[in-house]
């Protein structure tokens, strides 16, 4: 299963990059700072420039600049407290609800400023769906969970709702498991199924971007692999940003990886580069488990 | 932070170096057996090859285990990949030393041929390349590795001149043909040992720099 998840730009990467040297040598650092392969302008979905974030007076993100490609999976990795969750929540302004929290700098989605004065936050969150670590289905039926956002959006047509719900559950790889019990309580589903239901709920309102904050960390290995397969399927149609503590998961599912440390992006490059030839010593130490 | 994995890597490195020492020894003794026409020594080298083969199996197993259990990344991954690629090169070099000994035993049953001036040099140069390749690995020295790779052309030239030399002997007297052909084979074996050293050095460059320098002509053509 995992082989299909690996991207294939190995040859170009290994010949181009200058990674940090192996640790058992006493050798000097060869790494050069580099933002990784540049993305073509047309491929960029989310463009972040000099973004800072504060909780009160505490600055937790320092000058984050990242270009996140469309219809690709971008993984954010880093030790606890490095700012990756704060960062992902800044993309759809989930941090707005935290008092005393504020961002500075720009986050553009398709060139439009997320923090611009004329941004409709509700519309933004429709375009940018989010899946959390703990699955959080509403205490309603499976059907009503997926229909929730659509009904809020004013959709009443039963046939239309049925169609979208089937399509969303199918895309979330859950349809075949629940199609005969759509009106049963969502809380009766297993943890992995609940998480896929939350993904279906996010997909129902037809977002362009899916933010996933440790979507599989509370799941067993089989449910995890289902979510990973799903992520792989979804990237054909959605731009996905995933925060994960599981480095092998980042390696398996993502096209690009950003390594965060103390509120800064240490290295951002193709995932193969990060896991085979990282250029920064700090990245090397983190992905090989020497700290973190 | 010292990791459990670091101990595994040290152990793997140690095993490979032990295998390397055995291969160097086999190569040195095969050269001595050839130059001193020592059949007993040649037989010893042939007998010792099983031990090297056993080492290869142990290293292979250990490497696969490490991948399965530790899922190495970055320099750890490159190290494990390097070990996997170097081990069969070493095993092949040992097999070639064994082949030298087999031809030596056959040669010793025949009258001695006139000296082939470039053959001892070829043998010693190939031996030096293998030794330096292993040193480059131990010290993770990409500079030395590149220097070894550069010597391969020299070994190729010596192989060619030995062959021409032997060809002359064959043309001079048909009774020389049997021995000369065996010596031609031996020249080729040493050339291939040097190729093995070159391959090891290419992996050392990959280990240190993360660059694949194999088949550079191909890469240049792709660009």
CSV table of C-alpha atoms in Angstrom, one decimal:
chain,number,residue,atom,x,y,z
A,1,UNK,CA,0.0,0.0,0.0
A,2,UNK,CA,2.7,2.5,1.0
A,3,UNK,CA,4.6,2.2,-2.2
A,4,UNK,CA,1.8,3.9,-4.1
A,5,UNK,CA,2.0,6.7,-1.7
A,6,UNK,CA,5.6,7.6,-2.3
A,7,UNK,CA,6.3,10.3,-4.8
A,8,UNK,CA,8.9,9.6,-7.4
A,9,UNK,CA,11.2,12.5,-7.9
A,10,UNK,CA,14.1,10.7,-6.3
A,11,UNK,CA,16.6,11.0,-9.0
A,12,UNK,CA,16.5,14.7,-9.4
A,13,UNK,CA,16.6,15.2,-5.7
A,14,UNK,CA,19.5,13.0,-4.9
A,15,UNK,CA,21.6,14.6,-7.6
A,16,UNK,CA,20.7,18.2,-6.8
A,17,UNK,CA,20.7,18.5,-3.0
A,18,UNK,CA,23.6,18.9,-0.6
A,19,UNK,CA,22.4,17.3,2.6
A,20,UNK,CA,23.9,17.4,6.0
A,21,UNK,CA,26.6,14.7,6.4
A,22,UNK,CA,26.1,11.5,8.3
A,23,UNK,CA,26.5,11.8,12.0
A,24,UNK,CA,29.1,9.2,12.5
A,25,UNK,CA,31.5,11.3,10.6
A,26,UNK,CA,33.2,14.1,12.3
A,27,UNK,CA,32.8,16.0,9.1
A,28,UNK,CA,31.8,19.6,8.5
A,29,UNK,CA,28.3,20.7,7.7
A,30,UNK,CA,27.7,20.8,3.9
A,31,UNK,CA,24.2,22.2,4.1
A,32,UNK,CA,23.3,25.3,2.3
A,33,UNK,CA,20.0,27.2,3.1
A,34,UNK,CA,17.6,26.7,0.3
A,35,UNK,CA,13.8,26.9,0.1
A,36,UNK,CA,13.6,23.8,-2.0
A,37,UNK,CA,12.5,23.6,-5.6
A,38,UNK,CA,10.6,26.7,-6.5
A,39,UNK,CA,7.0,26.3,-7.4
A,40,UNK,CA,5.5,27.7,-10.5
A,41,UNK,CA,3.1,30.6,-9.7
A,42,UNK,CA,0.1,28.8,-11.2
A,43,UNK,CA,0.6,25.9,-8.8
A,44,UNK,CA,0.4,27.9,-5.7
A,45,UNK,CA,-2.8,27.6,-3.7
A,46,UNK,CA,-1.8,29.2,-0.4
A,47,UNK,CA,0.9,31.8,-0.2
A,48,UNK,CA,2.2,32.8,3.2
A,49,UNK,CA,4.5,35.7,3.6
A,50,UNK,CA,6.3,36.9,6.7
A,51,UNK,CA,3.5,35.6,8.9
A,52,UNK,CA,3.9,36.2,12.7
A,53,UNK,CA,1.4,35.0,15.4
A,54,UNK,CA,1.0,36.1,19.0
A,55,UNK,CA,-0.9,34.8,22.0
A,56,UNK,CA,-1.0,38.0,24.0
A,57,UNK,CA,2.6,39.2,24.1
A,58,UNK,CA,4.1,35.8,23.4
A,59,UNK,CA,5.2,35.5,19.8
A,60,UNK,CA,4.7,31.9,18.7
A,61,UNK,CA,5.2,32.2,14.9
A,62,UNK,CA,8.2,34.1,13.5
A,63,UNK,CA,8.1,35.3,9.9
A,64,UNK,CA,6.6,32.2,8.3
A,65,UNK,CA,6.9,32.2,4.5
A,66,UNK,CA,5.6,29.2,2.6
A,67,UNK,CA,4.1,28.5,-0.8
A,68,UNK,CA,1.6,25.6,-0.6
A,69,UNK,CA,0.9,23.9,-3.9
A,70,UNK,CA,-2.6,23.2,-5.3
A,71,UNK,CA,-3.8,19.6,-5.3
A,72,UNK,CA,-0.8,18.3,-3.4
A,73,UNK,CA,-0.4,17.1,0.2
A,74,UNK,CA,1.8,19.4,2.3
A,75,UNK,CA,2.9,18.0,5.7
A,76,UNK,CA,3.9,20.1,8.6
A,77,UNK,CA,6.2,18.3,11.0
A,78,UNK,CA,8.0,19.4,14.2
A,79,UNK,CA,8.2,18.8,17.9
A,80,UNK,CA,5.3,19.7,20.2
A,81,UNK,CA,4.9,23.4,20.7
A,82,UNK,CA,6.7,24.3,17.5
A,83,UNK,CA,3.7,26.3,16.1
A,84,UNK,CA,2.5,23.9,13.4
A,85,UNK,CA,-1.0,23.7,14.8
A,86,UNK,CA,-1.2,27.4,15.3
A,87,UNK,CA,0.0,27.9,11.8
A,88,UNK,CA,-2.6,25.5,10.2
A,89,UNK,CA,-5.4,27.1,12.2
A,90,UNK,CA,-4.3,30.5,10.9
A,91,UNK,CA,-5.1,29.4,7.4
A,92,UNK,CA,-8.9,29.3,7.9
A,93,UNK,CA,-8.8,31.8,10.8
A,94,UNK,CA,-9.7,29.2,13.5
A,95,UNK,CA,-7.5,31.2,15.8
A,96,UNK,CA,-9.9,34.2,15.6
A,97,UNK,CA,-12.0,32.6,18.4
A,98,UNK,CA,-9.0,32.7,20.8
A,99,UNK,CA,-9.0,35.9,22.8
A,100,UNK,CA,-5.8,37.9,22.7
A,101,UNK,CA,-4.5,36.0,19.7
A,102,UNK,CA,-3.5,37.9,16.6
A,103,UNK,CA,-1.6,37.3,13.4
A,104,UNK,CA,0.6,39.7,11.4
A,105,UNK,CA,1.7,39.3,7.8
A,106,UNK,CA,-0.2,37.8,4.8
A,107,UNK,CA,-1.8,34.6,4.0
A,108,UNK,CA,-3.2,34.5,0.5
A,109,UNK,CA,-5.5,31.9,-0.9
A,110,UNK,CA,-5.7,32.1,-4.7
A,111,UNK,CA,-4.2,35.6,-4.3
A,112,UNK,CA,-6.9,36.8,-1.8
A,113,UNK,CA,-5.9,37.9,1.6
A,114,UNK,CA,-7.4,35.6,4.3
A,115,UNK,CA,-7.0,38.4,6.8
A,116,UNK,CA,-8.3,41.2,4.5
A,117,UNK,CA,-11.0,43.4,5.8
A,118,UNK,CA,-13.6,42.2,3.2
A,119,UNK,CA,-13.0,38.5,3.8
A,120,UNK,CA,-16.2,36.6,4.7
A,121,UNK,CA,-15.0,34.2,7.4
A,122,UNK,CA,-17.9,31.8,7.0
A,123,UNK,CA,-17.3,31.6,3.3
A,124,UNK,CA,-13.5,31.2,4.0
A,125,UNK,CA,-14.2,28.2,6.3
A,126,UNK,CA,-16.4,26.7,3.6
A,127,UNK,CA,-13.6,26.9,1.2
A,128,UNK,CA,-11.1,25.7,3.7
A,129,UNK,CA,-12.4,22.6,5.6
A,130,UNK,CA,-10.8,21.3,8.7
A,131,UNK,CA,-10.4,17.9,10.3
A,132,UNK,CA,-9.2,17.6,13.9
A,133,UNK,CA,-7.2,15.1,15.9
A,134,UNK,CA,-10.2,13.9,17.8
A,135,UNK,CA,-13.2,13.1,15.6
A,136,UNK,CA,-16.0,15.3,16.6
A,137,UNK,CA,-19.2,14.1,15.0
A,138,UNK,CA,-22.4,15.9,16.1
A,139,UNK,CA,-24.7,13.8,18.3
A,140,UNK,CA,-27.0,13.3,15.3
A,141,UNK,CA,-27.4,10.7,12.6
A,142,UNK,CA,-24.7,9.9,10.0
A,143,UNK,CA,-26.9,11.6,7.4
A,144,UNK,CA,-27.5,14.7,9.4
A,145,UNK,CA,-23.8,15.1,10.2
A,146,UNK,CA,-22.9,15.3,6.5
A,147,UNK,CA,-26.0,17.4,5.7
A,148,UNK,CA,-25.2,19.9,8.4
A,149,UNK,CA,-23.1,22.4,6.5
A,150,UNK,CA,-25.3,22.1,3.4
A,151,UNK,CA,-28.5,22.9,5.4
A,152,UNK,CA,-26.8,25.8,7.1
A,153,UNK,CA,-26.0,27.0,3.5
A,154,UNK,CA,-29.7,26.8,2.8
A,155,UNK,CA,-30.0,23.6,0.9
A,156,UNK,CA,-33.4,21.9,1.4
A,157,UNK,CA,-33.9,19.8,-1.7
A,158,UNK,CA,-33.9,16.2,-0.5
A,159,UNK,CA,-32.7,14.7,-3.8
A,160,UNK,CA,-29.8,17.1,-4.0
A,161,UNK,CA,-28.9,16.5,-0.4
A,162,UNK,CA,-29.0,12.7,-0.9
A,163,UNK,CA,-26.7,13.0,-3.9
A,164,UNK,CA,-24.1,15.1,-2.1
A,165,UNK,CA,-24.2,13.0,1.0
A,166,UNK,CA,-23.6,9.8,-1.0
A,167,UNK,CA,-20.8,11.5,-3.0
A,168,UNK,CA,-19.2,12.9,0.1
A,169,UNK,CA,-19.4,9.6,2.0
A,170,UNK,CA,-18.0,7.8,-1.0
A,171,UNK,CA,-15.1,10.2,-1.3
A,172,UNK,CA,-14.4,9.7,2.3
A,173,UNK,CA,-14.3,5.9,1.7
A,174,UNK,CA,-17.2,5.4,4.2
A,175,UNK,CA,-20.3,4.9,2.0
A,176,UNK,CA,-20.1,1.2,1.7
A,177,UNK,CA,-19.8,0.8,5.5
A,178,UNK,CA,-22.8,3.1,6.3
A,179,UNK,CA,-25.1,3.2,3.4
A,180,UNK,CA,-27.6,0.9,5.1
A,181,UNK,CA,-27.7,2.8,8.3
A,182,UNK,CA,-27.5,6.5,7.3
A,183,UNK,CA,-30.0,7.4,10.0
A,184,UNK,CA,-28.2,5.6,12.8
A,185,UNK,CA,-26.3,7.8,15.3
A,186,UNK,CA,-22.9,8.9,14.2
A,187,UNK,CA,-21.6,8.2,17.7
A,188,UNK,CA,-22.2,4.5,17.2
A,189,UNK,CA,-19.4,4.4,14.5
A,190,UNK,CA,-15.9,3.3,15.4
A,191,UNK,CA,-13.2,5.9,15.9
A,192,UNK,CA,-11.8,5.5,12.4
A,193,UNK,CA,-15.3,5.6,10.9
A,194,UNK,CA,-16.1,8.8,12.9
A,195,UNK,CA,-12.9,10.4,11.5
A,196,UNK,CA,-13.9,9.5,8.0
A,197,UNK,CA,-17.4,10.9,8.7
A,198,UNK,CA,-15.8,14.2,9.7
A,199,UNK,CA,-13.9,14.2,6.5
A,200,UNK,CA,-17.1,13.5,4.6
A,201,UNK,CA,-18.8,16.4,6.5
A,202,UNK,CA,-15.9,18.6,5.5
A,203,UNK,CA,-16.1,17.5,1.9
A,204,UNK,CA,-19.9,18.0,1.6
A,205,UNK,CA,-19.7,21.8,1.4
A,206,UNK,CA,-17.3,21.4,-1.5
A,207,UNK,CA,-14.1,23.0,-0.1
A,208,UNK,CA,-10.9,23.6,-2.0
A,209,UNK,CA,-8.5,23.1,0.8
A,210,UNK,CA,-8.6,20.5,3.6
A,211,UNK,CA,-6.6,21.2,6.8
A,212,UNK,CA,-5.9,18.2,8.9
A,213,UNK,CA,-4.5,18.5,12.3
A,214,UNK,CA,-3.2,15.1,13.3
A,215,UNK,CA,-6.2,13.3,11.7
A,216,UNK,CA,-4.9,9.8,12.5
A,217,UNK,CA,-3.1,10.2,15.8
A,218,UNK,CA,-6.0,8.7,17.8
A,219,UNK,CA,-6.6,5.8,15.4
A,220,UNK,CA,-5.3,2.2,15.3
A,221,UNK,CA,-2.9,1.2,12.4
A,222,UNK,CA,-5.7,-0.1,10.2
A,223,UNK,CA,-7.9,3.0,10.5
A,224,UNK,CA,-4.8,5.1,10.1
A,225,UNK,CA,-3.9,3.4,6.8
A,226,UNK,CA,-7.4,4.0,5.6
A,227,UNK,CA,-7.1,7.7,6.4
A,228,UNK,CA,-3.8,7.8,4.6
A,229,UNK,CA,-5.2,6.0,1.5
A,230,UNK,CA,-8.0,8.5,1.6
A,231,UNK,CA,-5.6,11.5,1.8
A,232,UNK,CA,-3.8,10.1,-1.2
A,233,UNK,CA,-7.1,9.8,-3.2
A,234,UNK,CA,-8.3,13.2,-2.2
A,235,UNK,CA,-5.3,15.1,-3.3
A,236,UNK,CA,-6.5,14.8,-7.0
A,237,UNK,CA,-9.2,17.3,-6.1
A,238,UNK,CA,-8.2,19.1,-3.0
A,239,UNK,CA,-5.2,21.0,-1.6
A,240,UNK,CA,-4.3,19.2,1.6
A,241,UNK,CA,-2.3,20.5,4.5
A,242,UNK,CA,-1.6,18.0,7.3
A,243,UNK,CA,0.0,18.4,10.7
A,244,UNK,CA,1.4,15.1,11.9
A,245,UNK,CA,3.6,13.8,14.7
A,246,UNK,CA,4.1,10.6,12.8
A,247,UNK,CA,7.0,11.2,10.6
A,248,UNK,CA,6.6,8.0,8.6
A,249,UNK,CA,3.0,9.2,7.9
A,250,UNK,CA,4.4,12.5,6.6
A,251,UNK,CA,6.8,10.5,4.5
A,252,UNK,CA,4.1,8.3,3.1
A,253,UNK,CA,1.3,10.7,2.3
A,254,UNK,CA,2.9,14.1,1.5
A,255,UNK,CA,4.5,15.6,-1.5
A,256,UNK,CA,6.1,18.5,0.3
A,257,UNK,CA,7.1,18.8,3.9
A,258,UNK,CA,7.8,21.8,6.1
A,259,UNK,CA,9.8,21.3,9.3
A,260,UNK,CA,8.8,23.7,12.0
A,261,UNK,CA,11.0,24.4,15.1
A,262,UNK,CA,10.4,27.0,17.8
A,263,UNK,CA,7.9,28.9,15.6
A,264,UNK,CA,10.1,29.0,12.5
A,265,UNK,CA,10.2,27.0,9.3
A,266,UNK,CA,13.6,25.4,9.4
A,267,UNK,CA,13.3,23.7,6.0
A,268,UNK,CA,10.6,23.3,3.4
A,269,UNK,CA,11.2,21.0,0.5
A,270,UNK,CA,10.0,18.0,-1.4
A,271,UNK,CA,9.2,15.2,1.1
A,272,UNK,CA,11.8,12.9,-0.5
A,273,UNK,CA,14.5,15.5,0.2
A,274,UNK,CA,13.4,16.0,3.8
A,275,UNK,CA,13.6,12.3,4.5
A,276,UNK,CA,16.6,11.3,2.3
A,277,UNK,CA,18.8,14.4,2.1
A,278,UNK,CA,17.7,17.2,4.3
A,279,UNK,CA,20.0,20.2,4.0
A,280,UNK,CA,19.7,21.5,7.5
A,281,UNK,CA,21.4,19.8,10.4
A,282,UNK,CA,18.3,20.5,12.6
A,283,UNK,CA,16.0,18.7,10.1
A,284,UNK,CA,18.4,15.8,9.9
A,285,UNK,CA,18.4,15.5,13.7
A,286,UNK,CA,14.7,15.6,13.9
A,287,UNK,CA,13.8,13.1,11.2
A,288,UNK,CA,16.4,10.6,12.4
A,289,UNK,CA,15.0,10.9,15.9
A,290,UNK,CA,18.0,12.5,17.6
A,291,UNK,CA,15.7,15.0,19.3
A,292,UNK,CA,12.1,15.9,19.6
B,1,UNK,CA,20.9,12.2,22.1
B,2,UNK,CA,22.5,8.7,21.9
B,3,UNK,CA,20.0,6.4,20.2
B,4,UNK,CA,19.6,2.7,20.3
B,5,UNK,CA,19.9,3.0,16.5
B,6,UNK,CA,23.4,4.4,16.8
B,7,UNK,CA,24.5,1.2,18.4
B,8,UNK,CA,22.9,-0.8,15.6
B,9,UNK,CA,24.7,1.3,13.0
B,10,UNK,CA,28.0,0.9,14.7
B,11,UNK,CA,27.5,-2.8,14.8
B,12,UNK,CA,26.7,-2.9,11.1
B,13,UNK,CA,29.6,-0.8,10.3
B,14,UNK,CA,31.9,-3.1,12.3
B,15,UNK,CA,30.5,-6.2,10.5
B,16,UNK,CA,31.2,-4.6,7.1
B,17,UNK,CA,34.7,-3.7,8.1
B,18,UNK,CA,35.4,-7.2,9.3
B,19,UNK,CA,34.1,-8.4,5.9
B,20,UNK,CA,36.3,-5.8,4.2
B,21,UNK,CA,39.4,-7.0,6.1
B,22,UNK,CA,38.7,-10.6,5.0
B,23,UNK,CA,38.3,-9.5,1.4
B,24,UNK,CA,41.5,-7.4,1.5
B,25,UNK,CA,43.3,-10.4,2.9
B,26,UNK,CA,41.9,-12.8,0.3
B,27,UNK,CA,43.0,-10.4,-2.4
B,28,UNK,CA,46.5,-9.9,-1.0
B,29,UNK,CA,47.0,-13.7,-0.6
B,30,UNK,CA,45.7,-14.3,-4.2
B,31,UNK,CA,48.3,-11.9,-5.5
B,32,UNK,CA,51.1,-13.6,-3.5
B,33,UNK,CA,49.9,-17.1,-4.6
B,34,UNK,CA,50.0,-15.8,-8.3
B,35,UNK,CA,53.4,-14.1,-8.1
B,36,UNK,CA,55.1,-16.9,-6.0
B,37,UNK,CA,53.3,-19.7,-7.8
B,38,UNK,CA,52.1,-21.0,-4.5
B,39,UNK,CA,49.4,-23.6,-5.0
B,40,UNK,CA,48.9,-24.3,-1.3
B,41,UNK,CA,48.2,-20.7,-0.6
B,42,UNK,CA,45.9,-20.5,-3.6
B,43,UNK,CA,43.9,-23.4,-2.2
B,44,UNK,CA,43.7,-21.7,1.2
B,45,UNK,CA,42.2,-18.6,-0.4
B,46,UNK,CA,39.6,-20.7,-2.2
B,47,UNK,CA,38.7,-22.4,1.1
B,48,UNK,CA,38.3,-19.1,2.9
B,49,UNK,CA,35.7,-17.8,0.6
B,50,UNK,CA,32.8,-19.5,2.4
B,51,UNK,CA,33.5,-17.4,5.4
B,52,UNK,CA,33.2,-14.2,3.4
B,53,UNK,CA,29.9,-15.5,1.9
B,54,UNK,CA,28.6,-16.2,5.4
B,55,UNK,CA,29.5,-12.6,6.4
B,56,UNK,CA,27.5,-11.3,3.4
B,57,UNK,CA,24.4,-13.2,4.6
B,58,UNK,CA,24.8,-11.9,8.2
B,59,UNK,CA,25.1,-8.3,7.0
B,60,UNK,CA,22.2,-8.6,4.6
B,61,UNK,CA,20.0,-10.0,7.4
B,62,UNK,CA,21.0,-7.3,9.8
B,63,UNK,CA,20.4,-4.5,7.3
B,64,UNK,CA,16.9,-5.8,6.4
B,65,UNK,CA,16.1,-6.0,10.1
B,66,UNK,CA,17.2,-2.4,10.7
B,67,UNK,CA,15.0,-1.2,7.8
B,68,UNK,CA,12.0,-3.1,9.1
B,69,UNK,CA,12.4,-2.1,12.7
B,70,UNK,CA,14.0,1.3,12.7
B,71,UNK,CA,12.7,2.8,9.4
B,72,UNK,CA,15.8,4.9,9.0
B,73,UNK,CA,15.7,8.3,7.3
B,74,UNK,CA,18.1,10.9,6.0
B,75,UNK,CA,21.8,10.0,6.7
B,76,UNK,CA,20.8,6.8,8.5
B,77,UNK,CA,18.9,5.7,5.4
B,78,UNK,CA,21.8,6.6,3.2
B,79,UNK,CA,24.1,4.6,5.5
B,80,UNK,CA,22.0,1.5,5.4
B,81,UNK,CA,21.6,1.8,1.6
B,82,UNK,CA,25.3,2.2,1.3
B,83,UNK,CA,26.0,-1.0,3.3
B,84,UNK,CA,23.4,-2.9,1.2
B,85,UNK,CA,25.3,-1.8,-2.0
B,86,UNK,CA,28.8,-2.2,-0.7
B,87,UNK,CA,28.4,-5.7,0.7
B,88,UNK,CA,27.8,-7.5,-2.7
B,89,UNK,CA,30.7,-5.5,-4.2
B,90,UNK,CA,33.0,-6.9,-1.5
B,91,UNK,CA,31.6,-10.4,-2.0
B,92,UNK,CA,32.3,-10.2,-5.7
B,93,UNK,CA,35.8,-9.0,-5.2
B,94,UNK,CA,36.4,-12.0,-3.0
B,95,UNK,CA,35.0,-14.3,-5.7
B,96,UNK,CA,37.4,-12.7,-8.2
B,97,UNK,CA,40.3,-13.3,-5.8
B,98,UNK,CA,39.1,-16.9,-5.7
B,99,UNK,CA,39.1,-17.0,-9.5
B,100,UNK,CA,42.7,-15.7,-9.6
B,101,UNK,CA,43.7,-18.6,-7.3
B,102,UNK,CA,41.9,-21.1,-9.5
B,103,UNK,CA,43.8,-19.8,-12.6
B,104,UNK,CA,47.0,-19.8,-10.6
B,105,UNK,CA,46.6,-23.5,-9.7
B,106,UNK,CA,46.1,-24.2,-13.4
B,107,UNK,CA,49.1,-22.1,-14.4
B,108,UNK,CA,51.3,-23.9,-11.8
B,109,UNK,CA,50.7,-27.1,-13.7
B,110,UNK,CA,52.2,-25.6,-16.8
B,111,UNK,CA,55.7,-24.3,-17.6
B,112,UNK,CA,56.4,-20.8,-16.4
B,113,UNK,CA,55.8,-18.0,-18.9
B,114,UNK,CA,58.1,-15.1,-19.4
B,115,UNK,CA,57.1,-12.2,-17.0
B,116,UNK,CA,54.3,-10.0,-18.0
B,117,UNK,CA,55.6,-6.6,-16.8
B,118,UNK,CA,52.3,-4.8,-16.2
B,119,UNK,CA,50.5,-7.6,-14.5
B,120,UNK,CA,52.0,-7.3,-11.0
B,121,UNK,CA,51.5,-3.5,-11.1
B,122,UNK,CA,47.9,-4.1,-12.2
B,123,UNK,CA,47.3,-6.4,-9.3
B,124,UNK,CA,48.9,-4.1,-6.8
B,125,UNK,CA,47.0,-1.0,-8.1
B,126,UNK,CA,43.7,-2.8,-8.0
B,127,UNK,CA,44.6,-3.9,-4.4
B,128,UNK,CA,45.4,-0.3,-3.4
B,129,UNK,CA,42.0,0.8,-4.9
B,130,UNK,CA,40.1,-1.7,-2.8
B,131,UNK,CA,42.0,-0.7,0.3
B,132,UNK,CA,41.5,3.0,-0.3
B,133,UNK,CA,37.8,2.4,-1.1
B,134,UNK,CA,37.3,0.8,2.3
B,135,UNK,CA,39.3,3.6,4.0
B,136,UNK,CA,37.1,6.1,2.2
B,137,UNK,CA,34.0,4.3,3.6
B,138,UNK,CA,35.4,4.1,7.2
B,139,UNK,CA,36.3,7.8,7.2
B,140,UNK,CA,33.3,8.8,5.1
B,141,UNK,CA,35.8,10.6,3.0
B,142,UNK,CA,34.3,11.7,-0.3
B,143,UNK,CA,37.5,13.3,-1.5
B,144,UNK,CA,39.4,10.1,-1.2
B,145,UNK,CA,36.5,8.2,-2.8
B,146,UNK,CA,36.7,10.5,-5.8
B,147,UNK,CA,40.5,10.1,-6.0
B,148,UNK,CA,40.0,6.3,-6.1
B,149,UNK,CA,37.4,6.5,-8.8
B,150,UNK,CA,39.9,8.6,-10.9
B,151,UNK,CA,42.4,5.7,-10.7
B,152,UNK,CA,40.2,3.3,-12.5
B,153,UNK,CA,41.3,4.5,-16.0
B,154,UNK,CA,44.9,3.7,-15.0
B,155,UNK,CA,43.9,0.2,-14.1
B,156,UNK,CA,42.0,-0.2,-17.4
B,157,UNK,CA,45.1,0.9,-19.3
B,158,UNK,CA,47.3,-1.6,-17.4
B,159,UNK,CA,44.8,-4.4,-18.2
B,160,UNK,CA,45.0,-3.4,-21.9
B,161,UNK,CA,48.8,-3.3,-21.9
B,162,UNK,CA,49.1,-6.7,-20.1
B,163,UNK,CA,46.8,-8.1,-22.7
B,164,UNK,CA,48.9,-6.8,-25.6
B,165,UNK,CA,52.0,-8.2,-23.9
B,166,UNK,CA,50.4,-11.6,-23.6
B,167,UNK,CA,49.1,-11.5,-27.2
B,168,UNK,CA,52.7,-11.1,-28.3
B,169,UNK,CA,53.8,-14.2,-26.4
B,170,UNK,CA,51.0,-16.1,-28.0
B,171,UNK,CA,52.0,-15.0,-31.5
B,172,UNK,CA,55.6,-15.8,-30.7
B,173,UNK,CA,54.9,-19.4,-29.7
B,174,UNK,CA,51.7,-21.3,-29.8
B,175,UNK,CA,52.8,-23.3,-26.7
B,176,UNK,CA,52.4,-20.1,-24.7
B,177,UNK,CA,48.7,-19.8,-25.6
B,178,UNK,CA,47.3,-21.8,-22.7
B,179,UNK,CA,49.1,-19.9,-20.0
B,180,UNK,CA,48.7,-16.6,-21.7
B,181,UNK,CA,45.0,-17.0,-21.9
B,182,UNK,CA,44.8,-17.8,-18.2
B,183,UNK,CA,46.9,-14.7,-17.4
B,184,UNK,CA,44.6,-12.6,-19.6
B,185,UNK,CA,41.7,-13.8,-17.5
B,186,UNK,CA,43.6,-12.9,-14.4
B,187,UNK,CA,44.3,-9.4,-15.7
B,188,UNK,CA,40.5,-9.1,-16.3
B,189,UNK,CA,39.8,-10.3,-12.8
B,190,UNK,CA,41.9,-7.5,-11.3
B,191,UNK,CA,40.3,-5.0,-13.5
B,192,UNK,CA,36.9,-6.0,-12.3
B,193,UNK,CA,38.1,-5.8,-8.6
B,194,UNK,CA,39.1,-2.2,-9.4
B,195,UNK,CA,35.6,-1.7,-10.8
B,196,UNK,CA,34.2,-3.0,-7.5
B,197,UNK,CA,36.3,-0.5,-5.6
B,198,UNK,CA,35.0,2.3,-7.9
B,199,UNK,CA,31.4,1.2,-7.2
B,200,UNK,CA,32.1,1.3,-3.5
B,201,UNK,CA,33.5,4.8,-3.8
B,202,UNK,CA,30.4,6.0,-5.7
B,203,UNK,CA,28.4,4.8,-2.7
B,204,UNK,CA,30.7,6.6,-0.3
B,205,UNK,CA,30.0,9.9,-2.2
B,206,UNK,CA,26.3,9.2,-2.0
B,207,UNK,CA,26.6,8.5,1.7
B,208,UNK,CA,28.4,11.7,2.4
B,209,UNK,CA,26.9,14.1,-0.1
B,210,UNK,CA,23.6,12.5,-0.9
B,211,UNK,CA,24.6,12.7,-4.6
B,212,UNK,CA,24.3,9.9,-7.0
B,213,UNK,CA,27.4,10.1,-9.2
B,214,UNK,CA,26.9,6.8,-11.0
B,215,UNK,CA,26.5,6.9,-14.7
B,216,UNK,CA,27.4,10.5,-14.9
B,217,UNK,CA,27.4,10.4,-18.7
B,218,UNK,CA,23.7,9.4,-18.6
B,219,UNK,CA,22.8,12.2,-16.2
B,220,UNK,CA,24.6,14.7,-18.5
B,221,UNK,CA,22.7,13.3,-21.5
B,222,UNK,CA,19.4,13.8,-19.6
B,223,UNK,CA,20.0,17.5,-18.9
